[in-house]
Structures are given as structure tokens and as C-alpha cells.
Amino acid sequence: MFTATTFVLNFTLTQPIYSLYLTQKGITVVQLGILLSVQSFIPLVLRIPLSGLIEKIGRIRSMIISLILCGIGTLLFIPARSYTQLMLVVIFNTIPASSFNQTAMSTVSDAAPQQRQGDAMGRYLTFLGLGMLLGPALCSWLVGPLGYTGLFLLSGAVPVIGITLLVFKAPENIRERVKTETPTISTAESIKMILRNRNIVLLSYCRASFSTAQSIFLALFSIYAANQLGFSDSTIALLFTIRGFANTLARFPAGTISDRIGRRPLMYAAFSLLVVSFGIMAYSGSFTMLAVAMALYGLCWGTRAVSEWAFLTDLVEPEIKTISISYLSSVFSLGSTLGSVASGALTVFLPYSTIFLIGAALNLGAIPAIYAMRKKS
């Protein structure tokens, strides 16, 4: 879990200035958009094939390799100058982005008793959230004295902490399991097993609905808040901080609660309150109400994520767990891609308030899908 924090911290430490750093190197905004699209699309393609390879070489070893690659990949941004060089660096960085999270999540899940899968997912995702909070905070504090290049140097060094933890502190029982485990189910057969499970298909719909709505939100909310509501950059950042803090805060208790009462009740609550959150964004322009909407959004985001992942671990066999996590991660990427494409087109025809209502409708559509999930968790 601490290792996962270092993985997230590696990219969130530079995330706030990432676009500024790339444009400072002379690329255009259009080229920047292409780089970001490639950065999102390649993991969508690579996750499932890499999952089969991970099970062959071992999870601990795979995570160490991923951390080495993400450290090197971050440092490669410093000497890169041309658009072509930056594109190659971005492609290189998609390899660890396509492999680490599902490997770490599967390892944490396997280390926990079956009756405490929600607790395990809640703990793991809380440590991911911790990296999401620390990265931007450290960036705002250090970007002045270190500059962009200094931040990338520091970011490239962070994975060394995770590598050290895995080499010297990984529990022996996990090491033994990874060394002796031999996959008996092919990737193609694993995907067939996943797609034949009705509940996983319904879970996929819920996840795609949320990620599509979230992608629309991420693309448009800052522009809406600045241009139409007149909020300052610092005020907008504060709203996002409220959302991030609530997201992190919700994750650990959500896992424990889902073990006690089941996954579906928490998913009902999360998606229902997401509808309320998007509705507030659509109809209110006051800072106080938007802060409430962001707090609800963050709480629902964390609760939904833990409940979904815990529910997935309930549904799949241990032999296909890593590939199942890769599959569900790819579903999220697919929804994000659709939302990114839709957000630009929708602003041509519709006001922001209507677009946020579409986000509410997307989350509302997940509720009947949750109802249709019949397997007990």
C-alpha cells in the first residue's frame, strides 16, 4: 500500500505543471492534446495483455519493474526537446501506467481474507488517495524553489522508496505465492469468463457511466467556474481540494462498511448522491453550494470506487483476478475517452447547466443496473 502511494506520487507531484512544462518546451496546444490522448489510450489497449505477462513473471517482480520504468520515464522528460521525443517519452510512460495498479490491487486482495475484501480495497485505495493529495500539495510548495526541472528530478526519485519497500519489506508469504503461482487459464479464456458474468457486465456499465460523467466534469467545470461564475484560480483549486479530501476520507470506512452490509447498498447511495451533486452544479452558482456538491462528489467517488472493486473481488476466481482488475480499469478508460470527446461537442449546442444535468443522468442510469445485480456480496 505504501508502495502504491509512491507510484501515485510519482505523477501527481508534477501533474499541476505537466501541461505548462510541455508547452514551455515549444509544443503547441494541439500537439499537447495529442500527447494527452495517447497517454490515455495506450493503457486501454495494454492493460489486459500485460496482465497475462505479469502472472508469468511474478507480481512483486512486476511491480519493481514498473516502479523502475516510471522513475526513468519521468526523468526522460527533462532532456526531451522535440515533439517526437516527447511522444516517445509519453509512450514509454504508458507501460508502467498499464501494469502497476492492477498488480498491486490483486496482491493486496490476495493477502486479505475473503470476508475482509472490502476492508482491503478500502485501505489500498486510501493509500492511492493519499498520493493524490500529497502530490499537488508538494508541487505547490516546491515549484517555486525547485522549478519545473527540479520537480521532475524529485518525482523521478520517488519510486526508489517503493522499490526499497518491495525488495526489503514485502511479506514472505506474498513472495512465495508469487513465485509458485502458475496461471492455468489463458487470457482469452479469462476474458470469456469475465464477459459471461452478468454482474460484471452490469458493473462495467456503472463504471463507464461514472467515468464518462467525471470526464465531462473534469473537462468543463474549471472553465465554467472561471468564465461564467467569475471564480478565481485559487477558489477553483479549493473546490477541487475539497473533492479530493472527501474522496480520500471516504475510502477506508467504505471498505469496512461494505464488508458488513454488502457492496450494493453503498453503490446505491454513492450513485444517488452523485446525481444530487451534479444537480447542484447545474442549478447553483454560489461557492457554498458548490463546496457542498464537491464534498458529496468526493465522498461518493471514494465510496463507489471501494464498493466496485470489492464487489469485483467477490465475483471472480483468484486465477483471473489481475486480468479482471485490468478489464475494469480499461472500462473506466473507455468511459473517460467518450466523456472527453463528448464534452467539447456538447458545449457547441448546450449550456453548461444542461451538460451537468447530462452527467447527473449518466449516474442515475447506473441505479437500475445495480438493482439488476442479484449475486449476494
PDB file of C-alpha atoms in Angstrom, residues 45-233:
ATOM      1  CA  VAL A  45      -5.010  -1.350 -25.064  1.00  0.00           C
ATOM      2  CA  LEU A  46      -2.107  -2.679 -22.973  1.00  0.00           C
ATOM      3  CA  ARG A  47      -3.658  -3.483 -19.582  1.00  0.00           C
ATOM      4  CA  ILE A  48      -5.156  -6.874 -20.381  1.00  0.00           C
ATOM      5  CA  PRO A  49      -2.222  -8.267 -22.427  1.00  0.00           C
ATOM      6  CA  LEU A  50       0.226  -7.118 -19.758  1.00  0.00           C
ATOM      7  CA  SER A  51      -1.825  -8.836 -17.052  1.00  0.00           C
ATOM      8  CA  GLY A  52      -1.082 -12.240 -18.547  1.00  0.00           C
ATOM      9  CA  LEU A  53       2.631 -11.415 -18.680  1.00  0.00           C
ATOM     10  CA  ILE A  54       2.580 -10.193 -15.062  1.00  0.00           C
ATOM     11  CA  GLU A  55       1.242 -13.516 -13.800  1.00  0.00           C
ATOM     12  CA  LYS A  56       4.104 -15.286 -15.562  1.00  0.00           C
ATOM     13  CA  ILE A  57       6.970 -13.162 -14.218  1.00  0.00           C
ATOM     14  CA  GLY A  58       5.520 -12.643 -10.714  1.00  0.00           C
ATOM     15  CA  ARG A  59       3.685  -9.745  -9.129  1.00  0.00           C
ATOM     16  CA  ILE A  60       6.378  -8.425  -6.805  1.00  0.00           C
ATOM     17  CA  ARG A  61       8.954  -8.518  -9.580  1.00  0.00           C
ATOM     18  CA  SER A  62       6.483  -6.849 -11.947  1.00  0.00           C
ATOM     19  CA  MET A  63       5.813  -4.015  -9.513  1.00  0.00           C
ATOM     20  CA  ILE A  64       9.532  -3.410  -9.048  1.00  0.00           C
ATOM     21  CA  ILE A  65       9.981  -3.240 -12.833  1.00  0.00           C
ATOM     22  CA  SER A  66       7.044  -0.838 -13.139  1.00  0.00           C
ATOM     23  CA  LEU A  67       8.497   1.490 -10.498  1.00  0.00           C
ATOM     24  CA  ILE A  68      11.896   1.452 -12.204  1.00  0.00           C
ATOM     25  CA  LEU A  69      10.267   2.304 -15.522  1.00  0.00           C
ATOM     26  CA  CYS A  70       8.120   5.134 -14.147  1.00  0.00           C
ATOM     27  CA  GLY A  71      11.164   6.667 -12.433  1.00  0.00           C
ATOM     28  CA  ILE A  72      13.212   6.509 -15.628  1.00  0.00           C
ATOM     29  CA  GLY A  73      10.249   7.693 -17.703  1.00  0.00           C
ATOM     30  CA  THR A  74       9.792  10.792 -15.556  1.00  0.00           C
ATOM     31  CA  LEU A  75      13.487  11.681 -15.830  1.00  0.00           C
ATOM     32  CA  LEU A  76      13.355  11.269 -19.633  1.00  0.00           C
ATOM     33  CA  PHE A  77      11.065  14.316 -19.844  1.00  0.00           C
ATOM     34  CA  ILE A  78      13.988  16.542 -18.833  1.00  0.00           C
ATOM     35  CA  PRO A  79      16.272  16.032 -21.873  1.00  0.00           C
ATOM     36  CA  ALA A  80      13.372  15.602 -24.348  1.00  0.00           C
ATOM     37  CA  ARG A  81      13.029  18.658 -26.569  1.00  0.00           C
ATOM     38  CA  SER A  82      11.108  17.985 -29.783  1.00  0.00           C
ATOM     39  CA  TYR A  83       7.518  16.856 -30.172  1.00  0.00           C
ATOM     40  CA  THR A  84       8.714  13.473 -31.471  1.00  0.00           C
ATOM     41  CA  GLN A  85      10.981  12.957 -28.459  1.00  0.00           C
ATOM     42  CA  LEU A  86       8.179  13.890 -26.061  1.00  0.00           C
ATOM     43  CA  MET A  87       5.811  11.491 -27.821  1.00  0.00           C
ATOM     44  CA  LEU A  88       8.313   8.651 -27.359  1.00  0.00           C
ATOM     45  CA  VAL A  89       8.666   9.515 -23.658  1.00  0.00           C
ATOM     46  CA  VAL A  90       4.881   9.568 -23.213  1.00  0.00           C
ATOM     47  CA  ILE A  91       4.583   6.159 -24.903  1.00  0.00           C
ATOM     48  CA  PHE A  92       7.345   4.790 -22.669  1.00  0.00           C
ATOM     49  CA  ASN A  93       5.491   6.025 -19.574  1.00  0.00           C
ATOM     50  CA  THR A  94       2.288   4.240 -20.572  1.00  0.00           C
ATOM     51  CA  ILE A  95       3.956   0.874 -19.844  1.00  0.00           C
ATOM     52  CA  PRO A  96       4.108   1.231 -16.033  1.00  0.00           C
ATOM     53  CA  ALA A  97       0.777   3.075 -16.120  1.00  0.00           C
ATOM     54  CA  SER A  98      -0.731  -0.005 -17.777  1.00  0.00           C
ATOM     55  CA  SER A  99       0.627  -2.559 -15.331  1.00  0.00           C
ATOM     56  CA  PHE A 100       1.223  -1.348 -11.768  1.00  0.00           C
ATOM     57  CA  ASN A 101      -2.194  -0.661 -10.280  1.00  0.00           C
ATOM     58  CA  GLN A 102      -3.927  -3.923 -11.149  1.00  0.00           C
ATOM     59  CA  THR A 103      -0.889  -5.852  -9.929  1.00  0.00           C
ATOM     60  CA  ALA A 104      -0.745  -4.062  -6.589  1.00  0.00           C
ATOM     61  CA  MET A 105      -4.504  -4.298  -6.108  1.00  0.00           C
ATOM     62  CA  SER A 106      -4.526  -8.033  -6.835  1.00  0.00           C
ATOM     63  CA  THR A 107      -1.664  -8.575  -4.392  1.00  0.00           C
ATOM     64  CA  VAL A 108      -3.439  -6.662  -1.622  1.00  0.00           C
ATOM     65  CA  SER A 109      -6.667  -8.551  -2.314  1.00  0.00           C
ATOM     66  CA  ASP A 110      -4.927 -11.940  -2.173  1.00  0.00           C
ATOM     67  CA  ALA A 111      -3.237 -11.010   1.114  1.00  0.00           C
ATOM     68  CA  ALA A 112      -6.602 -10.368   2.796  1.00  0.00           C
ATOM     69  CA  PRO A 113      -9.210 -12.921   3.959  1.00  0.00           C
ATOM     70  CA  GLN A 114     -12.191 -13.302   1.652  1.00  0.00           C
ATOM     71  CA  GLN A 115     -14.569 -11.901   4.280  1.00  0.00           C
ATOM     72  CA  ARG A 116     -12.488  -8.700   4.512  1.00  0.00           C
ATOM     73  CA  GLN A 117     -12.096  -7.845   0.841  1.00  0.00           C
ATOM     74  CA  GLY A 118     -13.943  -4.543   1.273  1.00  0.00           C
ATOM     75  CA  ASP A 119     -11.635  -3.565   4.109  1.00  0.00           C
ATOM     76  CA  ALA A 120      -8.588  -4.452   1.983  1.00  0.00           C
ATOM     77  CA  MET A 121      -9.808  -2.440  -1.013  1.00  0.00           C
ATOM     78  CA  GLY A 122     -10.694   0.484   1.234  1.00  0.00           C
ATOM     79  CA  ARG A 123      -7.213   0.527   2.759  1.00  0.00           C
ATOM     80  CA  TYR A 124      -5.467   0.181  -0.606  1.00  0.00           C
ATOM     81  CA  LEU A 125      -7.495   2.907  -2.304  1.00  0.00           C
ATOM     82  CA  THR A 126      -6.971   5.198   0.686  1.00  0.00           C
ATOM     83  CA  PHE A 127      -3.220   4.932   0.140  1.00  0.00           C
ATOM     84  CA  LEU A 128      -3.779   5.801  -3.546  1.00  0.00           C
ATOM     85  CA  GLY A 129      -5.830   8.804  -2.426  1.00  0.00           C
ATOM     86  CA  LEU A 130      -3.018   9.842  -0.108  1.00  0.00           C
ATOM     87  CA  GLY A 131      -0.714  10.117  -3.104  1.00  0.00           C
ATOM     88  CA  MET A 132      -3.341  12.191  -4.919  1.00  0.00           C
ATOM     89  CA  LEU A 133      -3.422  14.635  -2.007  1.00  0.00           C
ATOM     90  CA  LEU A 134       0.303  14.832  -1.276  1.00  0.00           C
ATOM     91  CA  GLY A 135       1.421  15.282  -4.895  1.00  0.00           C
ATOM     92  CA  PRO A 136      -0.351  18.579  -5.698  1.00  0.00           C
ATOM     93  CA  ALA A 137       0.332  19.920  -2.196  1.00  0.00           C
ATOM     94  CA  LEU A 138       4.075  19.271  -2.512  1.00  0.00           C
ATOM     95  CA  CYS A 139       4.048  20.672  -6.038  1.00  0.00           C
ATOM     96  CA  SER A 140       2.558  23.988  -4.889  1.00  0.00           C
ATOM     97  CA  TRP A 141       5.147  24.179  -2.103  1.00  0.00           C
ATOM     98  CA  LEU A 142       8.246  23.155  -4.098  1.00  0.00           C
ATOM     99  CA  VAL A 143       7.683  24.502  -7.615  1.00  0.00           C
ATOM    100  CA  GLY A 144       8.999  27.936  -6.590  1.00  0.00           C
ATOM    101  CA  PRO A 145      12.356  26.882  -5.106  1.00  0.00           C
ATOM    102  CA  LEU A 146      12.944  23.848  -7.371  1.00  0.00           C
ATOM    103  CA  GLY A 147      11.430  24.933 -10.673  1.00  0.00           C
ATOM    104  CA  TYR A 148       9.946  22.559 -13.229  1.00  0.00           C
ATOM    105  CA  THR A 149      13.154  20.597 -13.836  1.00  0.00           C
ATOM    106  CA  GLY A 150      13.787  20.185 -10.117  1.00  0.00           C
ATOM    107  CA  LEU A 151      10.273  18.823  -9.616  1.00  0.00           C
ATOM    108  CA  PHE A 152      10.764  16.241 -12.360  1.00  0.00           C
ATOM    109  CA  LEU A 153      14.078  15.200 -10.798  1.00  0.00           C
ATOM    110  CA  LEU A 154      12.387  14.777  -7.408  1.00  0.00           C
ATOM    111  CA  SER A 155       9.448  12.953  -8.976  1.00  0.00           C
ATOM    112  CA  GLY A 156      11.796  10.554 -10.761  1.00  0.00           C
ATOM    113  CA  ALA A 157      13.472   9.726  -7.443  1.00  0.00           C
ATOM    114  CA  VAL A 158      10.241   8.954  -5.532  1.00  0.00           C
ATOM    115  CA  PRO A 159       9.825   5.385  -6.914  1.00  0.00           C
ATOM    116  CA  VAL A 160      13.126   4.428  -5.247  1.00  0.00           C
ATOM    117  CA  ILE A 161      11.209   4.441  -1.947  1.00  0.00           C
ATOM    118  CA  GLY A 162       8.669   1.971  -3.316  1.00  0.00           C
ATOM    119  CA  ILE A 163      11.347  -0.249  -4.815  1.00  0.00           C
ATOM    120  CA  THR A 164      13.159  -0.358  -1.458  1.00  0.00           C
ATOM    121  CA  LEU A 165       9.938  -1.326   0.325  1.00  0.00           C
ATOM    122  CA  LEU A 166       9.253  -4.180  -2.091  1.00  0.00           C
ATOM    123  CA  VAL A 167      12.812  -5.510  -2.047  1.00  0.00           C
ATOM    124  CA  PHE A 168      13.264  -5.497   1.724  1.00  0.00           C
ATOM    125  CA  LYS A 169       9.767  -5.439   3.255  1.00  0.00           C
ATOM    126  CA  ALA A 170       7.431  -7.499   1.055  1.00  0.00           C
ATOM    127  CA  PRO A 171       5.925 -10.246   3.295  1.00  0.00           C
ATOM    128  CA  GLU A 172       7.385 -13.678   2.700  1.00  0.00           C
ATOM    129  CA  ASN A 173       4.003 -15.337   2.212  1.00  0.00           C
ATOM    130  CA  ILE A 174       3.276 -12.998  -0.716  1.00  0.00           C
ATOM    131  CA  ARG A 175       6.732 -13.655  -2.173  1.00  0.00           C
ATOM    132  CA  GLU A 176       6.142 -17.415  -2.011  1.00  0.00           C
ATOM    133  CA  ARG A 177       2.717 -17.169  -3.577  1.00  0.00           C
ATOM    134  CA  VAL A 178       4.042 -15.123  -6.455  1.00  0.00           C
ATOM    135  CA  LYS A 179       6.942 -17.490  -7.055  1.00  0.00           C
ATOM    136  CA  THR A 180       4.880 -20.679  -7.056  1.00  0.00           C
ATOM    137  CA  GLU A 181       1.727 -19.419  -8.726  1.00  0.00           C
ATOM    138  CA  THR A 182       1.378 -20.642 -12.312  1.00  0.00           C
ATOM    139  CA  PRO A 183      -1.554 -19.421 -14.362  1.00  0.00           C
ATOM    140  CA  THR A 184      -3.708 -22.208 -15.756  1.00  0.00           C
ATOM    141  CA  ILE A 185      -6.243 -20.028 -17.575  1.00  0.00           C
ATOM    142  CA  SER A 186      -5.337 -18.228 -20.795  1.00  0.00           C
ATOM    143  CA  THR A 187      -6.009 -14.528 -21.239  1.00  0.00           C
ATOM    144  CA  ALA A 188      -8.662 -15.203 -23.893  1.00  0.00           C
ATOM    145  CA  GLU A 189     -10.468 -17.709 -21.676  1.00  0.00           C
ATOM    146  CA  SER A 190     -10.245 -15.305 -18.722  1.00  0.00           C
ATOM    147  CA  ILE A 191     -11.935 -12.572 -20.770  1.00  0.00           C
ATOM    148  CA  LYS A 192     -14.671 -15.003 -21.790  1.00  0.00           C
ATOM    149  CA  MET A 193     -15.258 -15.892 -18.144  1.00  0.00           C
ATOM    150  CA  ILE A 194     -15.455 -12.205 -17.241  1.00  0.00           C
ATOM    151  CA  LEU A 195     -17.902 -11.329 -20.015  1.00  0.00           C
ATOM    152  CA  ARG A 196     -20.115 -14.319 -19.230  1.00  0.00           C
ATOM    153  CA  ASN A 197     -20.646 -12.993 -15.723  1.00  0.00           C
ATOM    154  CA  ARG A 198     -23.807 -10.887 -15.839  1.00  0.00           C
ATOM    155  CA  ASN A 199     -22.941  -8.950 -12.715  1.00  0.00           C
ATOM    156  CA  ILE A 200     -19.543  -7.905 -14.084  1.00  0.00           C
ATOM    157  CA  VAL A 201     -21.204  -6.655 -17.266  1.00  0.00           C
ATOM    158  CA  LEU A 202     -23.635  -4.586 -15.180  1.00  0.00           C
ATOM    159  CA  LEU A 203     -20.763  -3.371 -13.014  1.00  0.00           C
ATOM    160  CA  SER A 204     -18.964  -2.348 -16.198  1.00  0.00           C
ATOM    161  CA  TYR A 205     -21.937  -0.226 -17.221  1.00  0.00           C
ATOM    162  CA  CYS A 206     -21.967   1.528 -13.845  1.00  0.00           C
ATOM    163  CA  ARG A 207     -18.250   2.218 -14.022  1.00  0.00           C
ATOM    164  CA  ALA A 208     -18.433   3.510 -17.592  1.00  0.00           C
ATOM    165  CA  SER A 209     -21.347   5.793 -16.664  1.00  0.00           C
ATOM    166  CA  PHE A 210     -19.397   7.327 -13.808  1.00  0.00           C
ATOM    167  CA  SER A 211     -16.156   7.758 -15.750  1.00  0.00           C
ATOM    168  CA  THR A 212     -17.971   9.365 -18.691  1.00  0.00           C
ATOM    169  CA  ALA A 213     -19.687  11.854 -16.366  1.00  0.00           C
ATOM    170  CA  GLN A 214     -16.453  12.513 -14.494  1.00  0.00           C
ATOM    171  CA  SER A 215     -14.530  13.152 -17.698  1.00  0.00           C
ATOM    172  CA  ILE A 216     -17.143  15.704 -18.760  1.00  0.00           C
ATOM    173  CA  PHE A 217     -16.859  17.331 -15.346  1.00  0.00           C
ATOM    174  CA  LEU A 218     -13.053  17.482 -15.456  1.00  0.00           C
ATOM    175  CA  ALA A 219     -13.060  18.979 -18.930  1.00  0.00           C
ATOM    176  CA  LEU A 220     -15.644  21.688 -18.281  1.00  0.00           C
ATOM    177  CA  PHE A 221     -16.040  22.578 -14.602  1.00  0.00           C
ATOM    178  CA  SER A 222     -12.975  24.820 -14.281  1.00  0.00           C
ATOM    179  CA  ILE A 223     -13.879  26.719 -17.457  1.00  0.00           C
ATOM    180  CA  TYR A 224     -17.467  27.098 -16.247  1.00  0.00           C
ATOM    181  CA  ALA A 225     -16.411  28.273 -12.790  1.00  0.00           C
ATOM    182  CA  ALA A 226     -13.895  30.790 -14.144  1.00  0.00           C
ATOM    183  CA  ASN A 227     -15.717  32.181 -17.168  1.00  0.00           C
ATOM    184  CA  GLN A 228     -19.349  32.097 -16.071  1.00  0.00           C
ATOM    185  CA  LEU A 229     -19.191  32.243 -12.285  1.00  0.00           C
ATOM    186  CA  GLY A 230     -16.148  34.501 -12.070  1.00  0.00           C
ATOM    187  CA  PHE A 231     -14.255  32.336  -9.542  1.00  0.00           C
ATOM    188  CA  SER A 232     -10.511  32.857  -9.169  1.00  0.00           C
ATOM    189  CA  ASP A 233      -7.997  30.103  -9.843  1.00  0.00           C
TER     190      ASP A 233
END
